[in-house]
């Protein structure tokens, strides 16, 4: 789901860097072969993630929600020479596909894959701190993931959370469980004085959080 009008979205994509050829293939594969392909970050959001990563030049990134690996590859574009991404995916059946996608873009040696419940794996990952965290998994647990990763993010590091506008439901009268969970997250972060934050109306809304 994209918040912006379709014509505006096309204009934005036409006026940012082109989608790399291998990512175009992953994009196409996702829409042809995978259920719920709209979960893919896609061209414009992918270029945003790539640019943020290049600005940060992170040594360690944590991604919660690998899906078909598109966003992982975008984040990897900005890694420091010795950088690594830990990425967590609940569905073990994606492993073979992900290995192929990461090898096709030559980032496989910079990616450590984890499969299973994110809340458990976050605690088990043996890293002192992360420069960037990208949260794009089951929405009802976004606030829990934010709280779990917060102390693992260095001062000046970024936490990026996807789908925070939730098809526009968060600023409507909707009261379903997922919408309430995302409102709770947004309200919590808005009041959190330990961070600087803003929401960009990119695709389904992406929140950029900088830890002070």
CSV table of C-alpha atoms in Angstrom, one decimal:
chain,number,residue,atom,x,y,z
A,1,UNK,CA,0.0,0.0,0.0
A,2,UNK,CA,1.3,3.4,-1.0
A,3,UNK,CA,0.1,6.6,0.7
A,4,UNK,CA,1.2,8.9,-2.1
A,5,UNK,CA,-0.8,9.2,-5.4
A,6,UNK,CA,0.3,6.8,-8.1
A,7,UNK,CA,1.4,9.6,-10.5
A,8,UNK,CA,3.5,11.2,-7.8
A,9,UNK,CA,5.1,7.9,-6.9
A,10,UNK,CA,6.1,7.4,-10.5
A,11,UNK,CA,7.5,10.9,-10.7
A,12,UNK,CA,9.6,10.3,-7.6
A,13,UNK,CA,10.9,7.1,-9.0
A,14,UNK,CA,11.8,8.8,-12.3
A,15,UNK,CA,13.8,11.5,-10.4
A,16,UNK,CA,15.9,9.3,-8.1
A,17,UNK,CA,18.7,6.9,-8.9
A,18,UNK,CA,17.6,4.0,-11.1
A,19,UNK,CA,16.8,0.6,-9.5
A,20,UNK,CA,19.9,-1.6,-9.9
A,21,UNK,CA,19.4,-4.4,-12.5
A,22,UNK,CA,19.7,-7.3,-9.9
A,23,UNK,CA,17.2,-5.6,-7.6
A,24,UNK,CA,14.8,-5.3,-10.6
A,25,UNK,CA,15.1,-9.0,-11.0
A,26,UNK,CA,14.3,-9.6,-7.3
A,27,UNK,CA,11.4,-7.2,-7.5
A,28,UNK,CA,10.0,-9.1,-10.5
A,29,UNK,CA,10.6,-12.5,-8.9
A,30,UNK,CA,8.8,-11.4,-5.7
A,31,UNK,CA,5.7,-10.3,-7.6
A,32,UNK,CA,5.6,-13.4,-9.7
A,33,UNK,CA,6.5,-16.1,-7.1
A,34,UNK,CA,5.9,-14.9,-3.5
A,35,UNK,CA,2.7,-14.3,-1.5
A,36,UNK,CA,2.0,-10.8,-0.4
A,37,UNK,CA,4.6,-9.2,-2.7
A,38,UNK,CA,3.5,-5.7,-1.6
A,39,UNK,CA,5.7,-6.3,1.5
A,40,UNK,CA,8.7,-5.6,-0.7
A,41,UNK,CA,10.4,-2.3,-0.1
A,42,UNK,CA,10.6,-1.5,-3.8
A,43,UNK,CA,12.5,1.0,-5.9
A,44,UNK,CA,12.0,4.3,-4.2
A,45,UNK,CA,12.1,3.1,-0.6
A,46,UNK,CA,15.0,0.9,-1.5
A,47,UNK,CA,17.0,4.0,-2.7
A,48,UNK,CA,16.1,5.7,0.6
A,49,UNK,CA,17.4,2.9,2.6
A,50,UNK,CA,20.6,2.7,0.5
A,51,UNK,CA,21.2,6.5,0.9
A,52,UNK,CA,20.7,6.4,4.6
A,53,UNK,CA,23.1,3.5,4.9
A,54,UNK,CA,25.7,5.3,2.7
A,55,UNK,CA,25.4,8.4,4.9
A,56,UNK,CA,25.9,6.3,8.0
A,57,UNK,CA,28.6,3.9,6.6
A,58,UNK,CA,27.6,1.4,9.3
A,59,UNK,CA,29.7,-1.4,10.6
A,60,UNK,CA,26.8,-3.3,12.0
A,61,UNK,CA,23.1,-3.4,10.9
A,62,UNK,CA,20.2,-5.3,12.3
A,63,UNK,CA,17.2,-6.0,10.1
A,64,UNK,CA,14.1,-7.5,11.5
A,65,UNK,CA,12.1,-9.0,8.6
A,66,UNK,CA,14.2,-10.2,5.6
A,67,UNK,CA,11.3,-11.2,3.3
A,68,UNK,CA,12.9,-11.7,-0.2
A,69,UNK,CA,16.1,-9.8,0.7
A,70,UNK,CA,15.5,-6.6,-1.3
A,71,UNK,CA,15.9,-4.2,1.6
A,72,UNK,CA,18.8,-6.2,3.0
A,73,UNK,CA,20.7,-5.7,-0.3
A,74,UNK,CA,19.8,-1.9,-0.3
A,75,UNK,CA,21.2,-1.5,3.2
A,76,UNK,CA,24.3,-3.5,2.4
A,77,UNK,CA,25.2,-0.9,-0.3
A,78,UNK,CA,26.4,1.5,2.4
A,79,UNK,CA,28.2,-0.9,4.7
A,80,UNK,CA,31.8,-0.1,5.9
A,81,UNK,CA,34.5,-2.3,4.4
A,82,UNK,CA,34.3,-4.6,7.4
A,83,UNK,CA,30.6,-4.2,7.8
A,84,UNK,CA,28.0,-6.9,8.4
A,85,UNK,CA,24.2,-7.2,8.4
A,86,UNK,CA,22.3,-9.5,10.8
A,87,UNK,CA,18.9,-10.1,9.2
A,88,UNK,CA,16.1,-12.1,10.8
A,89,UNK,CA,13.3,-14.0,8.9
A,90,UNK,CA,10.6,-16.1,10.5
A,91,UNK,CA,10.1,-18.3,7.5
A,92,UNK,CA,12.9,-20.9,7.0
A,93,UNK,CA,11.5,-21.8,3.6
A,94,UNK,CA,12.9,-18.6,2.2
A,95,UNK,CA,16.5,-19.6,2.9
A,96,UNK,CA,17.4,-21.1,-0.5
A,97,UNK,CA,15.9,-18.2,-2.3
A,98,UNK,CA,17.6,-15.6,-0.1
A,99,UNK,CA,21.0,-17.3,-0.6
A,100,UNK,CA,20.5,-17.0,-4.4
A,101,UNK,CA,19.5,-13.3,-4.1
A,102,UNK,CA,22.4,-12.4,-1.9
A,103,UNK,CA,24.9,-14.2,-4.1
A,104,UNK,CA,23.6,-12.6,-7.3
A,105,UNK,CA,24.3,-9.2,-5.8
A,106,UNK,CA,27.7,-10.2,-4.3
A,107,UNK,CA,26.7,-9.3,-0.7
A,108,UNK,CA,26.4,-12.8,0.7
A,109,UNK,CA,29.6,-12.6,2.7
A,110,UNK,CA,28.4,-9.5,4.4
A,111,UNK,CA,25.1,-11.0,5.6
A,112,UNK,CA,24.4,-13.2,8.6
A,113,UNK,CA,21.0,-14.8,8.3
A,114,UNK,CA,18.9,-15.9,11.3
A,115,UNK,CA,15.6,-17.8,11.1
A,116,UNK,CA,13.0,-17.9,13.8
A,117,UNK,CA,11.2,-15.7,16.3
A,118,UNK,CA,12.7,-12.2,16.2
A,119,UNK,CA,12.2,-11.4,19.9
A,120,UNK,CA,14.3,-14.5,20.8
A,121,UNK,CA,17.0,-13.9,18.2
A,122,UNK,CA,17.5,-10.2,19.0
A,123,UNK,CA,18.5,-11.2,22.5
A,124,UNK,CA,20.8,-14.0,21.3
A,125,UNK,CA,22.8,-12.0,18.7
A,126,UNK,CA,26.4,-11.5,19.9
A,127,UNK,CA,27.0,-7.9,19.0
A,128,UNK,CA,27.8,-5.1,21.4
A,129,UNK,CA,26.0,-2.4,19.3
A,130,UNK,CA,24.4,-1.6,16.0
A,131,UNK,CA,24.7,1.6,13.9
A,132,UNK,CA,21.4,1.0,12.1
A,133,UNK,CA,18.3,-1.1,12.8
A,134,UNK,CA,15.5,-1.6,10.2
A,135,UNK,CA,12.2,-3.0,11.6
A,136,UNK,CA,9.8,-4.4,8.9
A,137,UNK,CA,8.2,-7.5,10.4
A,138,UNK,CA,5.0,-8.4,12.2
A,139,UNK,CA,3.4,-5.0,13.0
A,140,UNK,CA,1.8,-6.0,16.3
A,141,UNK,CA,5.3,-6.4,17.8
A,142,UNK,CA,6.9,-3.3,16.5
A,143,UNK,CA,7.0,-1.6,19.9
A,144,UNK,CA,8.4,-4.7,21.5
A,145,UNK,CA,11.1,-4.8,18.8
A,146,UNK,CA,11.9,-1.1,19.4
A,147,UNK,CA,12.3,-1.6,23.1
A,148,UNK,CA,14.4,-4.8,22.6
A,149,UNK,CA,16.9,-3.1,20.2
A,150,UNK,CA,17.1,0.3,21.8
A,151,UNK,CA,20.0,-0.4,24.2
A,152,UNK,CA,21.8,-2.2,21.4
A,153,UNK,CA,21.9,0.9,19.2
A,154,UNK,CA,24.8,3.3,19.6
A,155,UNK,CA,24.4,7.0,20.3
A,156,UNK,CA,23.8,8.7,17.0
A,157,UNK,CA,22.5,5.4,15.5
A,158,UNK,CA,19.3,5.0,13.5
A,159,UNK,CA,16.2,2.9,14.0
A,160,UNK,CA,14.0,2.8,10.9
A,161,UNK,CA,10.5,1.4,11.1
A,162,UNK,CA,8.3,0.6,8.1
A,163,UNK,CA,4.5,0.8,7.6
A,164,UNK,CA,3.9,3.3,10.4
A,165,UNK,CA,1.1,5.1,8.4
A,166,UNK,CA,-0.6,1.7,7.9
A,167,UNK,CA,-2.7,2.5,4.8
A,168,UNK,CA,-3.7,5.7,6.4
A,169,UNK,CA,-5.6,3.9,9.2
A,170,UNK,CA,-3.5,5.4,12.0
A,171,UNK,CA,-5.0,8.9,11.3
A,172,UNK,CA,-8.6,7.6,10.7
A,173,UNK,CA,-11.3,6.1,12.9
A,174,UNK,CA,-10.1,2.5,12.4
A,175,UNK,CA,-9.8,0.4,15.7
A,176,UNK,CA,-8.6,-3.0,14.6
A,177,UNK,CA,-5.8,-4.6,16.6
A,178,UNK,CA,-2.9,-3.9,14.1
A,179,UNK,CA,-3.9,-0.3,13.7
A,180,UNK,CA,-4.1,0.2,17.5
A,181,UNK,CA,-0.6,-1.4,17.8
A,182,UNK,CA,0.9,0.9,15.3
A,183,UNK,CA,-0.7,4.0,16.8
A,184,UNK,CA,0.7,2.9,20.2
A,185,UNK,CA,4.2,2.6,18.7
A,186,UNK,CA,4.0,6.0,17.0
A,187,UNK,CA,2.7,7.7,20.1
A,188,UNK,CA,5.4,6.1,22.2
A,189,UNK,CA,8.2,7.2,20.0
A,190,UNK,CA,6.7,10.7,19.6
A,191,UNK,CA,7.0,11.2,23.4
A,192,UNK,CA,10.4,9.5,23.8
A,193,UNK,CA,12.9,12.2,24.7
A,194,UNK,CA,15.8,9.9,24.1
A,195,UNK,CA,15.4,10.1,20.4
A,196,UNK,CA,14.9,12.5,17.5
A,197,UNK,CA,12.2,11.3,15.1
A,198,UNK,CA,10.2,12.0,12.0
A,199,UNK,CA,7.8,10.1,9.7
A,200,UNK,CA,8.2,10.2,6.0
A,201,UNK,CA,5.2,9.5,3.7
A,202,UNK,CA,7.1,7.0,1.7
A,203,UNK,CA,5.1,4.0,0.5
A,204,UNK,CA,3.2,3.0,3.7
A,205,UNK,CA,5.0,5.4,6.0
A,206,UNK,CA,8.6,5.1,7.2
A,207,UNK,CA,9.8,6.4,10.6
A,208,UNK,CA,13.4,7.6,11.0
A,209,UNK,CA,14.5,7.6,14.6
A,210,UNK,CA,18.0,8.9,15.7
A,211,UNK,CA,19.2,7.9,19.2
A,212,UNK,CA,20.6,10.9,21.0
